[in-house]
Amino acid sequence: MPERRTVALVTLGCARNEVDSEELAGRLAADGWELVENAEEADVAVVNTCGFVEAAKKDSVDALLEANDLKDHGRTQAVVAVGCMAERYGKELAEALPEADGVLGFDDYADISNRLQTILNGGSVEAHTPRDRRKLLPLSPVERQEAAAAVALPGHGDSAAEAPATAPENVPTDLPEGVAPVSGPRAPLRRRLDASPVASVKLASGCDRRCSFCAIPSFRGSFVSRRPSDVLNETRWLAEQGVKEVMLVSENNTSYGKDLGDIRLLESLLPDLAAVDGIERVRVSYLQPAEMRPGLIDVLTSTDKVVPYFDLSFQHSAPDVLRAMRRFGDTDRFLELLETIRSKAPTAGARSNFIVGFPGETEADFAELERFITHARLDAIGVFGYSDEDGTEAATYEHKLDQEVVDERLAHLSRLAEELTAQRAEERIGETLEVLVETLDEEDGWIGRAAHQAPETDGQVFLTTADGTSPDLAPGRMVSAKVVGTEGVDLVAECLFEEAGR
């Protein structure tokens, strides 16, 4: 009998990282590794890091150090860094953090099992050498699909150069239970890491936008769409695993299809995803306001089981700040976009993130941003203070604001955002919602989410009954419920069992 090998995956950052972790889990499970939930029970702890902003990088380092502490009093023998921070900094991270026994980049994912085994055996694996991944693919989007077959794209499956095992005669036929089968030339192995009725599906990778504050394209690369058939097959597999809601993720979903010759491909894919047997809800995240098309708005607001949810990346609304960010739009155009959406779906959900204290941001610019969020009626608002990011254009800008000013504006806008989103939640009192039941909490009872609430970021719904007792529910069930109260952005809703769903 082969020696038992255990591995735990610790995931930080966004939903895209969660998909990447499940691909790594699928690869490892297919090669005989036993996946365990807690790092202290694992031979190897793999930390999927986030490298987006300074706070996320600090959280990643803290997670690596915490996992390293387990080596002194637990089963854990090795700690390995993967993910965006490992890809972005590579050898620099390895030198600064010798506690990590390995720092692996995206190119290592296809051979992750052998890399971990080498480390577990006491050997060394050369730390990843960072490179600008935008330079790995042609500048023209329509020329990328063929070239992308030789580039590692997490969440897309094996490249032709990495994996001759994608040939039909070499496709694994004895995969462990719960591992997604290979169903196409770039379809990933995937193993679910929890039993949630919600799962993310990667629609594309990379980004062609050149926002002056963002380093993501340099380490995630240029924009590459996944084939619709791969997205559909993965969604069908997830439905077989009990998933009821899929959330489409990428760095920019509104660009989907441009490298496949059809910028409107998302509009035709969404109804097909919604028709997958077992799927009750399809959600699209990461939408660029400047790329929103009337046809896409129509599909998002009128297709059964596709939720009218708009995760719009506004970032700011003052024209001068947006131009400095290498972005487009202004307060009035953004408000018109939201008005167009709500004219088609009055209860549509809308959320966004904003950066305050950007270099050169004046008091008038900040007041313009306040004007926008005051009138936008957003369901969820994230506010971040500007900080320089390595390798970005904005890091070279003059007219940086004092940190004290940035902190003051961050605190002010955060308070305003909290008040406004609470008011928006109160506006929903009396609405009847379709709620996806997710968890049972010892204190709060059954908790779920409505169509306007994305996982982890946009609040939740506390479910009750007219007589105040706990309803008889189960994870994955869809129920109708009437909003009777709020707790900040969260809603309290009474189940309407006579109208309860599917």
XYZ file of C-alpha atoms in Angstrom:
502
model
C 0.000 0.000 0.000
C 1.432 3.453 -0.930
C 2.489 5.738 1.883
C -0.231 8.140 3.041
C 0.442 11.704 1.902
C -1.738 14.513 3.195
C -2.048 18.088 1.995
C -4.105 21.100 3.075
C -4.881 24.094 0.887
C -5.206 27.463 2.612
C -6.816 29.979 0.272
C -6.600 33.762 0.590
C -7.912 36.500 -1.668
C -10.643 36.438 -4.266
C -12.965 33.861 -5.801
C -10.491 33.361 -8.657
C -7.991 32.029 -6.127
C -10.647 29.675 -4.777
C -11.053 28.176 -8.259
C -7.283 27.816 -8.593
C -7.110 26.029 -5.228
C -9.755 23.551 -6.344
C -7.777 22.894 -9.531
C -4.665 22.217 -7.432
C -6.771 19.978 -5.198
C -7.982 18.063 -8.241
C -4.453 17.523 -9.526
C -3.220 16.367 -6.128
C -6.169 14.060 -5.481
C -5.741 12.517 -8.927
C -2.140 11.700 -7.998
C -3.019 10.042 -4.714
C -2.730 12.849 -2.182
C -5.258 12.893 0.630
C -6.815 16.324 1.067
C -7.429 17.433 4.647
C -9.193 20.556 5.842
C -6.848 21.652 8.617
C -3.200 22.477 7.996
C -2.122 20.933 11.319
C -3.326 17.559 10.018
C -1.348 17.797 6.767
C 2.148 16.746 5.779
C 2.247 19.772 3.467
C 0.391 23.057 3.908
C -0.068 24.878 0.588
C -0.939 28.561 1.017
C -2.600 30.098 -2.045
C -1.531 33.708 -1.567
C -3.007 37.032 -2.677
C -0.714 39.712 -4.079
C -3.161 42.463 -4.957
C -2.643 45.180 -2.329
C -0.396 45.664 0.689
C -2.949 44.446 3.230
C -3.568 41.250 1.244
C 0.154 40.610 0.955
C 0.531 41.011 4.715
C -2.293 38.514 5.275
C -0.530 36.067 2.972
C 2.766 36.378 4.830
C 0.962 35.963 8.155
C -0.736 32.800 6.859
C 2.602 31.363 5.754
C 4.195 32.112 9.122
C 1.222 30.634 10.974
C 1.466 27.462 8.900
C 5.216 27.331 9.531
C 4.604 27.386 13.302
C 2.767 24.072 12.915
C 6.044 22.362 12.029
C 7.128 22.677 15.649
C 4.192 20.867 17.218
C 2.096 19.165 14.566
C 2.147 16.785 11.640
C 3.099 19.514 9.152
C 6.530 19.009 7.635
C 6.526 21.608 4.857
C 4.889 24.924 3.961
C 4.619 25.965 0.305
C 3.519 29.298 -1.169
C 1.566 29.398 -4.439
C -0.833 31.949 -5.924
C -0.536 35.574 -6.921
C 2.026 36.737 -4.375
C 4.254 33.768 -5.150
C 3.879 34.405 -8.881
C 4.473 38.134 -8.518
C 7.559 38.015 -6.272
C 8.967 34.485 -6.588
C 12.611 34.367 -5.515
C 12.296 37.692 -3.749
C 9.587 36.213 -1.522
C 11.641 33.062 -0.969
C 14.623 35.116 0.195
C 12.520 37.363 2.426
C 10.584 34.451 3.896
C 12.899 31.460 4.413
C 10.164 29.850 6.522
C 8.476 28.852 3.235
C 9.909 25.540 2.022
C 8.859 26.318 -1.536
C 7.640 29.270 -3.614
C 5.897 28.003 -6.740
C 4.541 29.971 -9.671
C 1.731 29.225 -12.096
C 4.103 27.270 -14.347
C 4.552 24.759 -11.508
C 0.842 23.942 -11.172
C 0.817 21.227 -13.846
C 3.463 19.300 -11.892
C 2.329 20.310 -8.408
C 2.318 16.726 -7.093
C 5.981 16.096 -7.933
C 6.976 19.525 -6.624
C 5.360 18.841 -3.250
C 6.773 15.315 -3.077
C 10.290 16.623 -3.686
C 9.879 19.165 -0.895
C 8.345 16.589 1.438
C 11.315 14.280 0.803
C 13.676 17.020 1.938
C 14.722 18.140 -1.511
C 14.606 21.661 -2.865
C 12.593 23.153 -5.709
C 13.955 26.284 -7.304
C 11.881 29.304 -6.414
C 9.795 30.763 -9.191
C 11.412 33.524 -11.273
C 8.834 36.265 -11.957
C 8.254 37.554 -15.473
C 5.802 39.916 -17.122
C 3.137 37.446 -18.227
C 1.645 40.001 -20.632
C 4.602 39.314 -22.907
C 3.842 35.597 -23.207
C 0.931 36.069 -25.619
C 0.364 38.044 -28.839
C -0.794 41.629 -28.536
C -3.797 40.931 -30.763
C -6.556 39.108 -28.807
C -7.677 37.036 -31.809
C -4.183 35.516 -32.095
C -4.045 34.370 -28.470
C -6.104 31.194 -28.338
C -3.598 29.079 -30.250
C -0.607 30.611 -28.475
C -2.293 30.177 -25.077
C -2.014 26.404 -25.434
C 1.648 26.721 -24.419
C 1.065 29.060 -21.449
C 0.065 28.092 -17.918
C -3.349 29.594 -17.170
C -4.657 28.575 -13.731
C -8.256 27.451 -13.901
C -8.078 26.681 -17.623
C -6.586 23.211 -17.433
C -3.349 21.867 -18.849
C -1.553 23.516 -21.733
C -0.504 21.415 -24.675
C 3.147 21.929 -23.786
C 2.653 20.812 -20.195
C 0.328 17.883 -20.500
C 0.461 15.238 -23.162
C -1.914 13.403 -20.805
C -4.740 15.317 -22.468
C -4.490 12.921 -25.413
C -7.533 10.603 -25.378
C -5.522 7.446 -24.661
C -3.937 9.046 -21.603
C -6.989 10.648 -20.001
C -7.274 9.307 -16.421
C -10.135 6.844 -16.060
C -9.663 6.012 -12.383
C -10.012 9.447 -10.814
C -10.960 9.555 -7.145
C -14.584 10.269 -6.350
C -15.320 13.985 -6.471
C -12.610 14.914 -8.975
C -13.837 16.480 -12.201
C -12.954 14.384 -15.261
C -10.981 15.849 -18.131
C -13.596 16.758 -20.738
C -11.665 18.839 -23.227
C -8.168 19.875 -24.309
C -7.940 22.502 -21.555
C -10.594 21.399 -19.089
C -9.133 21.348 -15.565
C -9.203 18.626 -13.008
C -11.073 20.029 -10.037
C -11.873 18.859 -6.530
C -14.323 20.769 -4.365
C -12.883 21.886 -1.050
C -16.223 22.376 0.702
C -19.853 21.329 0.408
C -21.249 24.809 -0.264
C -24.148 25.012 -2.742
C -22.238 27.876 -4.400
C -19.151 27.602 -6.603
C -17.183 29.946 -8.809
C -16.368 29.108 -12.421
C -13.498 30.819 -14.171
C -14.676 32.463 -17.382
C -11.313 33.896 -18.422
C -7.890 34.859 -17.108
C -5.809 37.993 -17.333
C -6.665 41.556 -18.269
C -5.881 43.876 -21.167
C -6.774 47.056 -19.326
C -3.885 49.190 -18.104
C -5.274 50.837 -15.001
C -2.428 52.857 -13.556
C -2.915 51.555 -9.988
C -3.148 47.844 -10.780
C -0.359 45.286 -11.125
C -2.596 42.289 -11.840
C -2.009 42.104 -15.624
C 1.746 41.834 -15.084
C 1.429 38.575 -13.134
C -1.893 37.242 -14.429
C -1.122 38.061 -18.045
C -3.183 39.181 -21.029
C -6.873 38.383 -21.330
C -7.699 34.831 -22.469
C -11.253 33.453 -22.617
C -12.102 29.859 -21.835
C -14.037 27.965 -24.476
C -17.817 28.013 -23.858
C -17.893 24.206 -23.980
C -15.353 23.988 -21.128
C -17.327 26.475 -19.024
C -20.527 24.518 -19.675
C -18.969 21.146 -18.923
C -17.502 22.379 -15.665
C -20.866 23.855 -14.667
C -22.588 20.549 -15.421
C -20.061 18.734 -13.249
C -20.566 21.216 -10.408
C -24.333 20.714 -10.650
C -23.745 16.974 -10.267
C -21.827 17.760 -7.068
C -24.875 19.553 -5.638
C -24.000 23.132 -6.605
C -27.058 25.356 -7.068
C -25.400 28.695 -7.845
C -22.412 29.344 -10.075
C -20.599 32.666 -10.084
C -18.619 33.507 -13.202
C -15.277 35.078 -12.313
C -12.333 36.607 -14.152
C -10.441 39.875 -14.084
C -12.955 41.345 -16.561
C -16.034 39.372 -17.599
C -17.294 42.044 -20.004
C -14.345 41.253 -22.325
C -15.306 37.581 -22.593
C -15.187 36.280 -26.150
C -13.149 39.047 -27.757
C -10.254 36.630 -28.354
C -12.709 34.036 -29.670
C -14.020 36.410 -32.328
C -17.298 37.299 -30.597
C -17.418 40.060 -27.976
C -21.087 39.167 -27.377
C -20.333 35.553 -26.510
C -21.334 36.041 -22.864
C -24.851 36.990 -23.950
C -25.289 33.629 -25.673
C -23.485 31.589 -23.006
C -25.555 32.784 -20.048
C -28.883 31.196 -21.132
C -27.057 27.900 -21.767
C -25.554 27.957 -18.272
C -28.920 28.790 -16.745
C -30.430 25.786 -18.525
C -28.013 23.302 -16.892
C -30.055 20.785 -14.932
C -29.762 21.459 -11.201
C -28.471 25.031 -11.471
C -30.851 27.528 -9.910
C -28.819 30.711 -10.154
C -26.087 32.108 -12.406
C -24.219 35.197 -11.246
C -21.730 37.316 -13.193
C -19.066 39.292 -11.325
C -16.327 41.762 -12.318
C -18.023 43.976 -14.918
C -16.338 47.022 -16.434
C -18.733 50.020 -16.716
C -17.044 51.271 -19.896
C -17.680 47.911 -21.588
C -21.313 47.398 -20.594
C -23.430 46.744 -23.691
C -27.208 47.130 -24.041
C -27.467 43.481 -25.088
C -25.576 42.280 -22.020
C -27.762 44.384 -19.735
C -30.835 42.866 -21.404
C -29.626 39.291 -20.835
C -28.624 39.984 -17.230
C -32.015 41.527 -16.429
C -34.369 39.229 -18.349
C -32.975 35.671 -18.400
C -34.559 33.174 -16.027
C -32.085 31.997 -13.361
C -29.503 34.620 -14.415
C -29.625 37.074 -11.522
C -29.835 40.817 -12.206
C -26.622 41.493 -10.331
C -24.103 44.137 -11.379
C -20.637 44.066 -9.829
C -19.416 47.229 -11.532
C -15.807 48.353 -11.206
C -16.290 52.123 -10.890
C -13.191 52.854 -8.704
C -13.992 56.609 -8.673
C -16.338 59.053 -10.384
C -14.376 62.299 -10.683
C -13.254 62.619 -14.345
C -9.738 63.872 -13.611
C -9.053 61.039 -11.175
C -10.470 58.453 -13.567
C -8.234 59.711 -16.379
C -5.209 59.490 -14.091
C -6.301 55.938 -13.337
C -6.443 55.237 -17.122
C -10.178 54.684 -16.860
C -13.280 56.217 -18.377
C -16.571 57.728 -17.258
C -17.886 60.260 -14.765
C -20.594 60.609 -12.138
C -23.454 61.382 -14.501
C -22.618 58.596 -16.963
C -22.333 56.084 -14.150
C -25.677 57.184 -12.709
C -27.238 56.863 -16.179
C -25.915 53.307 -16.424
C -27.491 52.409 -13.086
C -30.749 54.075 -14.126
C -30.795 52.024 -17.338
C -30.280 48.829 -15.362
C -33.021 49.636 -12.865
C -35.460 50.639 -15.602
C -35.258 47.005 -16.726
C -34.931 45.378 -13.278
C -35.993 47.744 -10.460
C -34.687 45.470 -7.695
C -31.370 44.652 -9.397
C -28.364 44.377 -7.142
C -25.403 46.707 -7.684
C -22.075 46.928 -5.905
C -18.688 48.516 -6.473
C -15.279 49.312 -4.993
C -13.647 52.723 -4.776
C -10.131 54.057 -4.201
C -9.729 57.266 -2.208
C -6.609 59.383 -1.857
C -5.359 58.666 -5.372
C -2.393 60.893 -6.349
C -3.710 64.330 -7.272
C -7.208 63.728 -5.863
C -8.505 67.164 -4.838
C -11.172 68.008 -2.297
C -13.493 68.714 -5.243
C -12.737 65.267 -6.701
C -13.507 63.662 -3.359
C -16.756 65.610 -3.115
C -17.698 64.364 -6.589
C -17.163 60.787 -5.455
C -19.379 61.481 -2.432
C -22.048 62.831 -4.783
C -21.945 59.671 -6.823
C -22.226 57.130 -4.042
C -24.926 59.234 -2.362
C -27.130 58.951 -5.454
C -26.089 55.517 -6.739
C -28.116 53.435 -4.213
C -25.546 50.644 -4.231
C -26.216 47.504 -2.209
C -22.575 47.028 -1.240
C -19.596 49.382 -1.304
C -15.934 48.616 -0.739
C -13.611 51.527 0.011
C -9.814 51.353 -0.090
C -7.155 53.919 0.614
C -4.613 54.367 -2.165
C -1.154 52.870 -1.713
C 1.697 52.533 -4.194
C 1.952 49.120 -5.819
C 5.248 47.823 -7.192
C 5.605 48.248 -10.929
C 2.487 50.360 -11.478
C 2.347 53.655 -13.318
C 0.630 55.407 -10.406
C 3.587 54.609 -8.143
C 5.614 57.046 -10.261
C 3.045 59.868 -10.069
C 3.768 63.124 -8.330
C 1.283 64.920 -6.078
C 0.929 62.048 -3.633
C -1.405 62.852 -0.764
C -0.204 62.736 2.823
C -1.111 59.461 4.484
C -3.089 61.384 7.089
C -5.293 62.830 4.340
C -5.770 59.415 2.734
C -6.728 57.919 6.088
C -9.209 60.728 6.823
C -10.912 60.352 3.450
C -10.984 56.566 3.807
C -12.648 56.801 7.206
C -15.138 59.421 6.045
C -16.210 57.591 2.904
C -16.358 54.257 4.731
C -18.782 55.728 7.279
C -20.897 57.235 4.513
C -20.886 53.946 2.588
C -22.014 52.059 5.683
C -24.924 54.470 6.177
C -25.972 54.397 2.524
C -25.877 50.621 2.145
C -27.890 50.241 5.351
C -30.466 52.641 3.896
C -30.518 50.652 0.668
C -31.189 47.487 2.654
C -34.106 49.208 4.411
C -35.579 50.050 0.999
C -35.969 46.309 0.450
C -38.338 45.829 3.399
C -41.512 44.352 1.963
C -39.795 42.766 -1.040
C -40.254 39.062 -1.692
C -36.900 37.426 -2.373
C -35.762 34.086 -3.701
C -33.177 33.015 -1.129
C -30.576 30.299 -1.543
C -30.190 28.598 1.846
C -26.528 28.100 2.738
C -25.721 27.552 6.408
C -27.230 26.900 9.827
C -25.744 29.086 12.558
C -26.128 28.138 16.225
C -27.178 31.675 17.186
C -28.741 33.129 14.033
C -30.427 30.047 12.580
C -30.658 29.507 8.844
C -28.766 31.978 6.662
C -28.896 32.439 2.909
C -28.467 34.984 0.157
C -30.814 36.746 -2.217
C -30.188 37.486 -5.882
C -28.591 40.866 -5.111
C -26.053 39.378 -2.673
C -22.835 37.736 -3.863
C -20.997 35.312 -1.561
C -18.974 36.858 1.278
C -19.099 40.459 0.042
C -22.678 41.727 -0.082
C -24.506 40.782 3.080
C -26.861 37.886 3.764
C -30.424 36.978 4.695
C -31.425 35.683 8.139
C -34.414 33.404 7.629
C -37.269 33.108 10.082
C -40.990 32.335 10.189
C -44.030 34.432 11.019
C -44.180 32.943 14.534
C -40.465 33.483 15.122
C -39.488 29.820 15.101
C -36.613 28.409 13.096
C -37.773 27.166 9.676
C -37.179 23.585 8.556
C -34.615 24.062 5.784
C -31.493 22.534 4.265
C -28.434 23.903 2.454
C -29.040 24.314 -1.265
C -32.768 24.841 -0.997
C -34.374 27.843 -2.692
C -37.143 29.503 -0.680
C -39.312 32.561 -1.128
C -39.107 34.970 1.790
C -40.471 38.421 2.575
C -38.090 41.026 3.998
C -39.330 42.208 7.400
C -36.233 43.858 8.838
C -32.569 44.728 8.419
C -29.315 44.568 10.336
C -26.981 46.895 8.478
C -26.669 45.448 4.970
C -28.117 42.128 6.126
C -31.814 41.339 5.766
C -34.263 39.505 7.999
C -36.919 37.662 6.007
C -39.901 35.426 6.770
C -40.136 32.233 4.726
C -43.253 31.909 2.587
C -43.463 28.159 2.479
C -46.540 28.084 0.325
C -44.406 29.794 -2.329
C -41.194 27.978 -1.446
C -39.084 27.083 -4.371
C -37.530 24.208 -6.023
